[in-house]
Amino acid sequence: MLNKTSFAVTRRMALLGATALLTLPRTALAQTGPVEGGRLVLIARPEPATLGLGLNLQAPTIYVGGKIFESLLTYTTDLEPMPSLAKSWSISDDGLTYRFELQQNATWHDGTPFTSADVVFTADDMMRSSHPRWKLLAETYVERIEADGDFAVTFTLREPFSAFIYAFELSSLPIMARHVYEGTDYRTNPANNAPIGTGPFKFVSWNRGQSIELERYEDYWDDSAAHLERVTFLVIPDAASRETAFEQQMVDVLRPGDVEGFVARRLSETDDVVMTTMGEEFYAPHAFIQMNLRKPPFDNLKIRQAVMHAVDRDFISNNIWFGMAAPATGPVSSRTAFYEPDVTPYPFDIEKAQSLVAESGLSGDDLKVTLTPLPYGQQWDRTAEYIAQQLTQAGLDVSIKGVDVSGWAQALSTWEFDLALNYTYQYAHPALGVARHYLSSNIIQGTPAANNEGYSNPEADRLFAEAANSVDPEETQRLYSEVQKLLVDDVALGWIFEMRSPTIYRDTVNEVVTSAIGAMDTMKATWKAA
Amino acid sequence: MTYRIFLTRLGNGLLVLIGVAIMNFTLVHMAPGDPAMIFAGEAGGGDETYVEQLREDMGLDKPLVTQFAIYAGDLLRGDLGYSFRNQRDVAGMIAERIPATLLLTMTAFGIALIIGVVFGMLGGWFRNTLLDRGLMIVTLVLYATPLFWLAMMFVLLFSVRLGWFPPFGMQSVLVPDAPLERMLDVGRHLVLPAFSLGLFYAATYARLMRASVINVSNADFVKTARAKGVPGGRILRVHVLRNAILPVFSLASVQIGQLIGGAVLTETVFAWPGIGRLMFDAILQRDYPVILGVFLTTALLVILVNIATDLLYRIVDPRIETGAGS
């Protein structure tokens, strides 16, 4: 829901914002106020290939680069925009003009002043060629991007696009230095391995295979922030070793996925350890079974319904993901805007699943399918095994086809699969992270993040398009509710669970999760008790 | 004579290297999944034109034969290629990782040889005693234990429980400034990975050495020495050991390649920054230039070590040099 008034952010407002964040887990120590200095040790997993944010969008690149770079905005855990490199912003009533007033005392880590020219260069030039998500967005919706003096930028859209305010998060549009990148080959610029950002921490060294070292940027524009003296990322490739490192107190924070869920639960029960599942509301990872709708048996609605009835989503959430997941009801996560709870339910009922398979009229080889698991660790393996077992009980003949990440991506991208496990980031708005999986215009080969199942429904296309263009929140909600009901009735995908991935940290560390992107954010407010 | 043999070996090595390069290239490109697609997928989307652009940047849009011709041409100029994913020269990436791998594998190799030879010698010399049985049980257990499990048990015991050695990494987060302290720091980090990798191979050498010692002990020249009243210790040192060690030596020269392979696991468990891990990451990400570069470098290392051991063998066993061997 867009706020069409102008935000002038003052120190008082920032304090109010901080108060709103009191709902987030924090320790008793937090009340004593930030301690300056200290070294925070984190884990880079796997080691980032590069720190050129916007050119590489792997999670570790964003995790490390997120401390060095900033975007125009960040977002509260309620998905309200918060200032970052933009200190205030306004949206015109027709939803076509977005104006950002920039911080006036921000500088790049080499001392060069940050200005609107950097924003225009990043958004209109660099990211248009190197950032697949921004490129698509810019080509579809953005008419022009203009600087107004040194410290204001205006984005003018071709048509209203209500999700546009969510396009200014760190991984969606990291602001890069014009003087560093202009006129160079972005992909091979040496700054990708020794980055220069505007963030609270500046790059010091990268000991390949071992660690990445950052230090506080003394001239950081927000002089009430950047408390830590050093931030170190250790490269620890093995999950058991990461667990040991945390237990041995060599590491302060584990981001989601650093350890398996069952380890996370055990660690969280240790004294002096804090665990939170907040801080991923922006991405809201949503897991589903992808069914290839182009051929039997999944071109048959009854079979797809049978899949939904055969899989006990509560069981998966509680017993395989150890409570670090919540059953999903449809395509939109309950944690993002425009979620519609009132859709056709598919309660766990194996007998119903069996009878649906019988009613489908399919038999023999038509029911023979392979399941391609997501090769992201033991919990995904167990999930795949459970689903295969349930579907076999329902009457399908399922075999698991194990592959590595590359093989998985290839199977989905080339549509050579029957069933596959997958999850998606929702990017705070259905138009950014949800629609792409269902739009018939997005039935494209070459990426596992498109409409790989081949779902095509003109009505869904129309509803998604109208909702994206709507500037009236009520109308938008109505359209998104309608499309969610439609997709659930069609069982376009088999939604299984919303991930609730934990961030785990020692209780001496404070303000780890302060926004909807959690530990991925700048950590400029984070401090460590002496 | 030796000079000519050396040149022949070098020539053979070069042929093997060319074969390895061709085979690697073919196998790597046969694996499902291509780098552009993975890159695009990780980027959270991307349309066809983006993937095509990536593919073009990486040179993957050309026919396989053309790609190989370019690769071979680059190799001839000593260029191992460029990793788009890492935006760096492959040669540079490998060069900065090789010392760590060599330090780990050579230390492990030393540990394997020393422990293997000592255990085998003791077992063979005192055969069928309690000591022999005990040593052979230990080596059997070590041989049967999966490498990664042994490594994890080491971490659990010596790092988590006893706190003697660091569980991972090659150096501390706060690297000491003084050179000596820095060396000691690396040394402490080296103990667990080197032993877990070394002990596995030590087991093979111990069993081979034991059999060889028993075999040589029964030889006529040993019996003669005994009959002449030469002291036991001298017989073991002069007559038995030098002859019994030869099979271990040949096996070790073959196994050094496997040792580098085994380092992939050890380097992963212990977060050791060597080429084994570089290779593992590169395979997962289908970073072709890096995979090919690491494979080729490993092959080159193995070939060089084999040539070196071949020549050393001639020094240790003069019968080969003179053609007097059986």
PDB file of N, CA and C in Angstrom, chain A residues 372-458:
ATOM      1  N   THR A 372      12.572 -34.321  -9.063  1.00  0.00           N
ATOM      2  CA  THR A 372      13.915 -33.730  -8.971  1.00  0.00           C
ATOM      3  C   THR A 372      13.976 -32.871  -7.706  1.00  0.00           C
ATOM      4  N   PRO A 373      14.713 -33.345  -6.685  1.00  0.00           N
ATOM      5  CA  PRO A 373      14.772 -32.560  -5.450  1.00  0.00           C
ATOM      6  C   PRO A 373      15.631 -31.318  -5.620  1.00  0.00           C
ATOM      7  N   LEU A 374      15.475 -30.393  -4.695  1.00  0.00           N
ATOM      8  CA  LEU A 374      16.330 -29.209  -4.687  1.00  0.00           C
ATOM      9  C   LEU A 374      17.593 -29.573  -3.901  1.00  0.00           C
ATOM     10  N   PRO A 375      18.753 -29.572  -4.551  1.00  0.00           N
ATOM     11  CA  PRO A 375      19.947 -30.081  -3.861  1.00  0.00           C
ATOM     12  C   PRO A 375      20.568 -29.068  -2.904  1.00  0.00           C
ATOM     13  N   TYR A 376      19.794 -28.619  -1.918  1.00  0.00           N
ATOM     14  CA  TYR A 376      20.259 -27.582  -1.002  1.00  0.00           C
ATOM     15  C   TYR A 376      20.409 -28.091   0.423  1.00  0.00           C
ATOM     16  N   GLY A 377      20.651 -29.380   0.599  1.00  0.00           N
ATOM     17  CA  GLY A 377      20.889 -29.863   1.957  1.00  0.00           C
ATOM     18  C   GLY A 377      19.896 -30.913   2.388  1.00  0.00           C
ATOM     19  N   GLN A 378      20.143 -31.395   3.606  1.00  0.00           N
ATOM     20  CA  GLN A 378      19.423 -32.574   4.083  1.00  0.00           C
ATOM     21  C   GLN A 378      17.922 -32.373   4.210  1.00  0.00           C
ATOM     22  N   GLN A 379      17.502 -31.176   4.646  1.00  0.00           N
ATOM     23  CA  GLN A 379      16.064 -31.004   4.839  1.00  0.00           C
ATOM     24  C   GLN A 379      15.301 -31.053   3.530  1.00  0.00           C
ATOM     25  N   TRP A 380      15.914 -30.537   2.475  1.00  0.00           N
ATOM     26  CA  TRP A 380      15.279 -30.631   1.160  1.00  0.00           C
ATOM     27  C   TRP A 380      15.235 -32.083   0.694  1.00  0.00           C
ATOM     28  N   ASP A 381      16.309 -32.842   0.992  1.00  0.00           N
ATOM     29  CA  ASP A 381      16.314 -34.267   0.621  1.00  0.00           C
ATOM     30  C   ASP A 381      15.178 -35.002   1.313  1.00  0.00           C
ATOM     31  N   ARG A 382      15.049 -34.740   2.630  1.00  0.00           N
ATOM     32  CA  ARG A 382      13.998 -35.423   3.396  1.00  0.00           C
ATOM     33  C   ARG A 382      12.619 -35.028   2.866  1.00  0.00           C
ATOM     34  N   THR A 383      12.469 -33.744   2.530  1.00  0.00           N
ATOM     35  CA  THR A 383      11.183 -33.278   1.997  1.00  0.00           C
ATOM     36  C   THR A 383      10.846 -34.035   0.718  1.00  0.00           C
ATOM     37  N   ALA A 384      11.852 -34.168  -0.154  1.00  0.00           N
ATOM     38  CA  ALA A 384      11.630 -34.872  -1.427  1.00  0.00           C
ATOM     39  C   ALA A 384      11.256 -36.331  -1.168  1.00  0.00           C
ATOM     40  N   GLU A 385      11.957 -36.959  -0.223  1.00  0.00           N
ATOM     41  CA  GLU A 385      11.673 -38.374   0.066  1.00  0.00           C
ATOM     42  C   GLU A 385      10.255 -38.534   0.606  1.00  0.00           C
ATOM     43  N   TYR A 386       9.875 -37.619   1.483  1.00  0.00           N
ATOM     44  CA  TYR A 386       8.528 -37.692   2.053  1.00  0.00           C
ATOM     45  C   TYR A 386       7.467 -37.524   0.952  1.00  0.00           C
ATOM     46  N   ILE A 387       7.662 -36.518   0.109  1.00  0.00           N
ATOM     47  CA  ILE A 387       6.677 -36.252  -0.945  1.00  0.00           C
ATOM     48  C   ILE A 387       6.583 -37.451  -1.889  1.00  0.00           C
ATOM     49  N   ALA A 388       7.736 -38.021  -2.247  1.00  0.00           N
ATOM     50  CA  ALA A 388       7.728 -39.185  -3.147  1.00  0.00           C
ATOM     51  C   ALA A 388       6.928 -40.324  -2.521  1.00  0.00           C
ATOM     52  N   GLN A 389       7.151 -40.517  -1.226  1.00  0.00           N
ATOM     53  CA  GLN A 389       6.454 -41.605  -0.532  1.00  0.00           C
ATOM     54  C   GLN A 389       4.939 -41.359  -0.501  1.00  0.00           C
ATOM     55  N   GLN A 390       4.556 -40.122  -0.226  1.00  0.00           N
ATOM     56  CA  GLN A 390       3.131 -39.801  -0.154  1.00  0.00           C
ATOM     57  C   GLN A 390       2.461 -39.957  -1.511  1.00  0.00           C
ATOM     58  N   LEU A 391       3.144 -39.473  -2.550  1.00  0.00           N
ATOM     59  CA  LEU A 391       2.545 -39.551  -3.883  1.00  0.00           C
ATOM     60  C   LEU A 391       2.450 -40.997  -4.353  1.00  0.00           C
ATOM     61  N   THR A 392       3.407 -41.815  -3.918  1.00  0.00           N
ATOM     62  CA  THR A 392       3.344 -43.233  -4.252  1.00  0.00           C
ATOM     63  C   THR A 392       2.116 -43.852  -3.589  1.00  0.00           C
ATOM     64  N   GLN A 393       1.889 -43.467  -2.348  1.00  0.00           N
ATOM     65  CA  GLN A 393       0.697 -43.965  -1.637  1.00  0.00           C
ATOM     66  C   GLN A 393      -0.584 -43.546  -2.334  1.00  0.00           C
ATOM     67  N   ALA A 394      -0.543 -42.332  -2.908  1.00  0.00           N
ATOM     68  CA  ALA A 394      -1.739 -41.825  -3.585  1.00  0.00           C
ATOM     69  C   ALA A 394      -1.986 -42.541  -4.906  1.00  0.00           C
ATOM     70  N   GLY A 395      -0.971 -43.255  -5.408  1.00  0.00           N
ATOM     71  CA  GLY A 395      -1.185 -44.027  -6.629  1.00  0.00           C
ATOM     72  C   GLY A 395      -0.261 -43.668  -7.775  1.00  0.00           C
ATOM     73  N   LEU A 396       0.627 -42.670  -7.552  1.00  0.00           N
ATOM     74  CA  LEU A 396       1.594 -42.355  -8.612  1.00  0.00           C
ATOM     75  C   LEU A 396       2.802 -43.268  -8.456  1.00  0.00           C
ATOM     76  N   ASP A 397       3.575 -43.402  -9.516  1.00  0.00           N
ATOM     77  CA  ASP A 397       4.783 -44.220  -9.447  1.00  0.00           C
ATOM     78  C   ASP A 397       5.981 -43.259  -9.504  1.00  0.00           C
ATOM     79  N   VAL A 398       6.485 -42.891  -8.310  1.00  0.00           N
ATOM     80  CA  VAL A 398       7.472 -41.804  -8.240  1.00  0.00           C
ATOM     81  C   VAL A 398       8.877 -42.340  -8.019  1.00  0.00           C
ATOM     82  N   SER A 399       9.818 -41.849  -8.803  1.00  0.00           N
ATOM     83  CA  SER A 399      11.221 -42.140  -8.491  1.00  0.00           C
ATOM     84  C   SER A 399      11.975 -40.820  -8.374  1.00  0.00           C
ATOM     85  N   ILE A 400      12.912 -40.789  -7.426  1.00  0.00           N
ATOM     86  CA  ILE A 400      13.658 -39.563  -7.187  1.00  0.00           C
ATOM     87  C   ILE A 400      14.874 -39.517  -8.097  1.00  0.00           C
ATOM     88  N   LYS A 401      15.094 -38.364  -8.724  1.00  0.00           N
ATOM     89  CA  LYS A 401      16.220 -38.215  -9.641  1.00  0.00           C
ATOM     90  C   LYS A 401      17.154 -37.146  -9.058  1.00  0.00           C
ATOM     91  N   GLY A 402      18.146 -37.622  -8.325  1.00  0.00           N
ATOM     92  CA  GLY A 402      19.059 -36.698  -7.649  1.00  0.00           C
ATOM     93  C   GLY A 402      20.022 -36.018  -8.618  1.00  0.00           C
ATOM     94  N   VAL A 403      20.198 -34.734  -8.472  1.00  0.00           N
ATOM     95  CA  VAL A 403      21.138 -33.976  -9.316  1.00  0.00           C
ATOM     96  C   VAL A 403      21.815 -32.911  -8.458  1.00  0.00           C
ATOM     97  N   ASP A 404      22.883 -32.309  -8.958  1.00  0.00           N
ATOM     98  CA  ASP A 404      23.454 -31.182  -8.231  1.00  0.00           C
ATOM     99  C   ASP A 404      22.754 -29.897  -8.683  1.00  0.00           C
ATOM    100  N   VAL A 405      23.173 -28.778  -8.114  1.00  0.00           N
ATOM    101  CA  VAL A 405      22.448 -27.530  -8.373  1.00  0.00           C
ATOM    102  C   VAL A 405      22.378 -27.223  -9.873  1.00  0.00           C
ATOM    103  N   SER A 406      23.487 -27.457 -10.560  1.00  0.00           N
ATOM    104  CA  SER A 406      23.500 -27.156 -11.990  1.00  0.00           C
ATOM    105  C   SER A 406      22.521 -28.035 -12.755  1.00  0.00           C
ATOM    106  N   GLY A 407      22.510 -29.314 -12.391  1.00  0.00           N
ATOM    107  CA  GLY A 407      21.603 -30.247 -13.050  1.00  0.00           C
ATOM    108  C   GLY A 407      20.150 -29.872 -12.781  1.00  0.00           C
ATOM    109  N   TRP A 408      19.904 -29.457 -11.548  1.00  0.00           N
ATOM    110  CA  TRP A 408      18.540 -29.045 -11.171  1.00  0.00           C
ATOM    111  C   TRP A 408      18.102 -27.837 -11.994  1.00  0.00           C
ATOM    112  N   ALA A 409      19.000 -26.832 -12.061  1.00  0.00           N
ATOM    113  CA  ALA A 409      18.689 -25.613 -12.810  1.00  0.00           C
ATOM    114  C   ALA A 409      18.442 -25.942 -14.273  1.00  0.00           C
ATOM    115  N   GLN A 410      19.245 -26.855 -14.797  1.00  0.00           N
ATOM    116  CA  GLN A 410      19.079 -27.234 -16.207  1.00  0.00           C
ATOM    117  C   GLN A 410      17.741 -27.932 -16.434  1.00  0.00           C
ATOM    118  N   ALA A 411      17.387 -28.865 -15.510  1.00  0.00           N
ATOM    119  CA  ALA A 411      16.125 -29.599 -15.670  1.00  0.00           C
ATOM    120  C   ALA A 411      14.946 -28.626 -15.707  1.00  0.00           C
ATOM    121  N   LEU A 412      14.951 -27.655 -14.795  1.00  0.00           N
ATOM    122  CA  LEU A 412      13.832 -26.716 -14.753  1.00  0.00           C
ATOM    123  C   LEU A 412      13.858 -25.768 -15.948  1.00  0.00           C
ATOM    124  N   SER A 413      15.055 -25.290 -16.282  1.00  0.00           N
ATOM    125  CA  SER A 413      15.172 -24.288 -17.343  1.00  0.00           C
ATOM    126  C   SER A 413      14.813 -24.841 -18.712  1.00  0.00           C
ATOM    127  N   THR A 414      15.041 -26.154 -18.883  1.00  0.00           N
ATOM    128  CA  THR A 414      14.750 -26.734 -20.203  1.00  0.00           C
ATOM    129  C   THR A 414      13.437 -27.525 -20.191  1.00  0.00           C
ATOM    130  N   TRP A 415      12.739 -27.440 -19.062  1.00  0.00           N
ATOM    131  CA  TRP A 415      11.433 -28.100 -18.895  1.00  0.00           C
ATOM    132  C   TRP A 415      11.525 -29.615 -18.944  1.00  0.00           C
ATOM    133  N   GLU A 416      12.711 -30.157 -18.703  1.00  0.00           N
ATOM    134  CA  GLU A 416      12.858 -31.615 -18.732  1.00  0.00           C
ATOM    135  C   GLU A 416      12.694 -32.182 -17.335  1.00  0.00           C
ATOM    136  N   PHE A 417      11.474 -32.101 -16.822  1.00  0.00           N
ATOM    137  CA  PHE A 417      11.195 -32.630 -15.491  1.00  0.00           C
ATOM    138  C   PHE A 417       9.717 -32.994 -15.423  1.00  0.00           C
ATOM    139  N   ASP A 418       9.376 -33.843 -14.448  1.00  0.00           N
ATOM    140  CA  ASP A 418       7.960 -34.107 -14.183  1.00  0.00           C
ATOM    141  C   ASP A 418       7.559 -33.315 -12.951  1.00  0.00           C
ATOM    142  N   LEU A 419       8.282 -33.614 -11.858  1.00  0.00           N
ATOM    143  CA  LEU A 419       8.048 -32.932 -10.583  1.00  0.00           C
ATOM    144  C   LEU A 419       9.401 -32.385 -10.132  1.00  0.00           C
ATOM    145  N   ALA A 420       9.410 -31.202  -9.564  1.00  0.00           N
ATOM    146  CA  ALA A 420      10.667 -30.682  -9.012  1.00  0.00           C
ATOM    147  C   ALA A 420      10.343 -29.850  -7.788  1.00  0.00           C
ATOM    148  N   LEU A 421      11.270 -29.838  -6.859  1.00  0.00           N
ATOM    149  CA  LEU A 421      11.094 -28.947  -5.714  1.00  0.00           C
ATOM    150  C   LEU A 421      11.771 -27.625  -6.046  1.00  0.00           C
ATOM    151  N   ASN A 422      11.189 -26.546  -5.544  1.00  0.00           N
ATOM    152  CA  ASN A 422      11.714 -25.220  -5.870  1.00  0.00           C
ATOM    153  C   ASN A 422      11.225 -24.254  -4.801  1.00  0.00           C
ATOM    154  N   TYR A 423      11.864 -23.128  -4.678  1.00  0.00           N
ATOM    155  CA  TYR A 423      11.279 -22.058  -3.871  1.00  0.00           C
ATOM    156  C   TYR A 423      11.585 -20.731  -4.516  1.00  0.00           C
ATOM    157  N   THR A 424      10.782 -19.738  -4.151  1.00  0.00           N
ATOM    158  CA  THR A 424      10.952 -18.447  -4.802  1.00  0.00           C
ATOM    159  C   THR A 424      11.025 -17.341  -3.768  1.00  0.00           C
ATOM    160  N   TYR A 425      11.703 -16.269  -4.097  1.00  0.00           N
ATOM    161  CA  TYR A 425      11.665 -15.051  -3.287  1.00  0.00           C
ATOM    162  C   TYR A 425      10.511 -14.184  -3.796  1.00  0.00           C
ATOM    163  N   GLN A 426       9.770 -13.575  -2.857  1.00  0.00           N
ATOM    164  CA  GLN A 426       8.599 -12.818  -3.288  1.00  0.00           C
ATOM    165  C   GLN A 426       8.862 -11.317  -3.441  1.00  0.00           C
ATOM    166  N   TYR A 427       9.970 -10.836  -2.943  1.00  0.00           N
ATOM    167  CA  TYR A 427      10.348  -9.428  -3.104  1.00  0.00           C
ATOM    168  C   TYR A 427       9.238  -8.455  -2.717  1.00  0.00           C
ATOM    169  N   ALA A 428       8.517  -8.799  -1.654  1.00  0.00           N
ATOM    170  CA  ALA A 428       7.560  -7.905  -0.987  1.00  0.00           C
ATOM    171  C   ALA A 428       6.277  -7.606  -1.750  1.00  0.00           C
ATOM    172  N   HIS A 429       6.192  -7.974  -3.005  1.00  0.00           N
ATOM    173  CA  HIS A 429       4.994  -7.609  -3.779  1.00  0.00           C
ATOM    174  C   HIS A 429       4.752  -8.675  -4.840  1.00  0.00           C
ATOM    175  N   PRO A 430       3.485  -9.105  -5.001  1.00  0.00           N
ATOM    176  CA  PRO A 430       3.208 -10.167  -5.984  1.00  0.00           C
ATOM    177  C   PRO A 430       3.700  -9.839  -7.389  1.00  0.00           C
ATOM    178  N   ALA A 431       3.706  -8.542  -7.745  1.00  0.00           N
ATOM    179  CA  ALA A 431       4.118  -8.184  -9.110  1.00  0.00           C
ATOM    180  C   ALA A 431       5.607  -8.467  -9.318  1.00  0.00           C
ATOM    181  N   LEU A 432       6.399  -8.468  -8.239  1.00  0.00           N
ATOM    182  CA  LEU A 432       7.840  -8.665  -8.390  1.00  0.00           C
ATOM    183  C   LEU A 432       8.247 -10.132  -8.279  1.00  0.00           C
ATOM    184  N   GLY A 433       7.705 -10.824  -7.273  1.00  0.00           N
ATOM    185  CA  GLY A 433       8.205 -12.174  -7.024  1.00  0.00           C
ATOM    186  C   GLY A 433       7.228 -13.299  -7.293  1.00  0.00           C
ATOM    187  N   VAL A 434       5.955 -12.987  -7.493  1.00  0.00           N
ATOM    188  CA  VAL A 434       4.957 -14.058  -7.627  1.00  0.00           C
ATOM    189  C   VAL A 434       4.510 -14.229  -9.079  1.00  0.00           C
ATOM    190  N   ALA A 435       4.105 -13.125  -9.689  1.00  0.00           N
ATOM    191  CA  ALA A 435       3.501 -13.194 -11.028  1.00  0.00           C
ATOM    192  C   ALA A 435       4.398 -13.915 -12.028  1.00  0.00           C
ATOM    193  N   ARG A 436       5.711 -13.736 -11.915  1.00  0.00           N
ATOM    194  CA  ARG A 436       6.648 -14.307 -12.896  1.00  0.00           C
ATOM    195  C   ARG A 436       6.514 -15.828 -13.027  1.00  0.00           C
ATOM    196  N   HIS A 437       5.980 -16.489 -11.980  1.00  0.00           N
ATOM    197  CA  HIS A 437       5.859 -17.947 -12.040  1.00  0.00           C
ATOM    198  C   HIS A 437       4.589 -18.410 -12.753  1.00  0.00           C
ATOM    199  N   TYR A 438       3.681 -17.480 -13.071  1.00  0.00           N
ATOM    200  CA  TYR A 438       2.384 -17.879 -13.626  1.00  0.00           C
ATOM    201  C   TYR A 438       2.029 -17.192 -14.940  1.00  0.00           C
ATOM    202  N   LEU A 439       2.710 -16.076 -15.255  1.00  0.00           N
ATOM    203  CA  LEU A 439       2.360 -15.332 -16.467  1.00  0.00           C
ATOM    204  C   LEU A 439       2.719 -16.147 -17.708  1.00  0.00           C
ATOM    205  N   SER A 440       1.792 -16.191 -18.665  1.00  0.00           N
ATOM    206  CA  SER A 440       2.100 -16.990 -19.856  1.00  0.00           C
ATOM    207  C   SER A 440       3.203 -16.324 -20.671  1.00  0.00           C
ATOM    208  N   SER A 441       3.348 -14.995 -20.512  1.00  0.00           N
ATOM    209  CA  SER A 441       4.450 -14.326 -21.225  1.00  0.00           C
ATOM    210  C   SER A 441       5.810 -14.737 -20.667  1.00  0.00           C
ATOM    211  N   ASN A 442       5.797 -15.356 -19.519  1.00  0.00           N
ATOM    212  CA  ASN A 442       7.058 -15.732 -18.880  1.00  0.00           C
ATOM    213  C   ASN A 442       7.360 -17.226 -19.024  1.00  0.00           C
ATOM    214  N   ILE A 443       6.683 -17.886 -19.969  1.00  0.00           N
ATOM    215  CA  ILE A 443       7.024 -19.288 -20.268  1.00  0.00           C
ATOM    216  C   ILE A 443       8.239 -19.252 -21.180  1.00  0.00           C
ATOM    217  N   ILE A 444       9.400 -19.109 -20.554  1.00  0.00           N
ATOM    218  CA  ILE A 444      10.622 -18.963 -21.335  1.00  0.00           C
ATOM    219  C   ILE A 444      11.647 -19.963 -20.829  1.00  0.00           C
ATOM    220  N   GLN A 445      12.499 -20.394 -21.744  1.00  0.00           N
ATOM    221  CA  GLN A 445      13.552 -21.315 -21.333  1.00  0.00           C
ATOM    222  C   GLN A 445      14.790 -20.525 -20.914  1.00  0.00           C
ATOM    223  N   GLY A 446      15.618 -21.133 -20.116  1.00  0.00           N
ATOM    224  CA  GLY A 446      16.893 -20.505 -19.805  1.00  0.00           C
ATOM    225  C   GLY A 446      17.030 -20.041 -18.375  1.00  0.00           C
ATOM    226  N   THR A 447      15.987 -20.117 -17.575  1.00  0.00           N
ATOM    227  CA  THR A 447      16.116 -19.731 -16.174  1.00  0.00           C
ATOM    228  C   THR A 447      15.151 -20.556 -15.315  1.00  0.00           C
ATOM    229  N   PRO A 448      15.604 -20.991 -14.152  1.00  0.00           N
ATOM    230  CA  PRO A 448      14.694 -21.753 -13.294  1.00  0.00           C
ATOM    231  C   PRO A 448      13.710 -20.860 -12.540  1.00  0.00           C
ATOM    232  N   ALA A 449      13.805 -19.541 -12.708  1.00  0.00           N
ATOM    233  CA  ALA A 449      12.937 -18.636 -11.949  1.00  0.00           C
ATOM    234  C   ALA A 449      11.803 -18.068 -12.785  1.00  0.00           C
ATOM    235  N   ALA A 450      11.423 -18.780 -13.843  1.00  0.00           N
ATOM    236  CA  ALA A 450      10.327 -18.296 -14.697  1.00  0.00           C
ATOM    237  C   ALA A 450       9.104 -19.208 -14.533  1.00  0.00           C
ATOM    238  N   ASN A 451       8.208 -19.168 -15.485  1.00  0.00           N
ATOM    239  CA  ASN A 451       7.033 -20.039 -15.460  1.00  0.00           C
ATOM    240  C   ASN A 451       7.444 -21.377 -16.089  1.00  0.00           C
ATOM    241  N   ASN A 452       8.200 -22.175 -15.315  1.00  0.00           N
ATOM    242  CA  ASN A 452       8.753 -23.416 -15.864  1.00  0.00           C
ATOM    243  C   ASN A 452       7.709 -24.513 -16.031  1.00  0.00           C
ATOM    244  N   GLU A 453       6.638 -24.424 -15.234  1.00  0.00           N
ATOM    245  CA  GLU A 453       5.634 -25.492 -15.289  1.00  0.00           C
ATOM    246  C   GLU A 453       4.771 -25.368 -16.535  1.00  0.00           C
ATOM    247  N   GLY A 454       4.776 -24.165 -17.152  1.00  0.00           N
ATOM    248  CA  GLY A 454       3.987 -23.981 -18.368  1.00  0.00           C
ATOM    249  C   GLY A 454       2.524 -23.659 -18.105  1.00  0.00           C
ATOM    250  N   TYR A 455       2.258 -22.987 -16.996  1.00  0.00           N
ATOM    251  CA  TYR A 455       0.867 -22.600 -16.680  1.00  0.00           C
ATOM    252  C   TYR A 455       0.452 -21.454 -17.584  1.00  0.00           C
ATOM    253  N   SER A 456      -0.707 -21.591 -18.209  1.00  0.00           N
ATOM    254  CA  SER A 456      -1.161 -20.531 -19.107  1.00  0.00           C
ATOM    255  C   SER A 456      -2.659 -20.333 -18.942  1.00  0.00           C
ATOM    256  N   ASN A 457      -3.025 -19.130 -18.502  1.00  0.00           N
ATOM    257  CA  ASN A 457      -4.438 -18.846 -18.300  1.00  0.00           C
ATOM    258  C   ASN A 457      -4.649 -17.347 -18.544  1.00  0.00           C
ATOM    259  N   PRO A 458      -5.310 -16.997 -19.648  1.00  0.00           N
ATOM    260  CA  PRO A 458      -5.479 -15.583 -20.006  1.00  0.00           C
ATOM    261  C   PRO A 458      -6.111 -14.769 -18.873  1.00  0.00           C
TER     262      PRO A 458
END
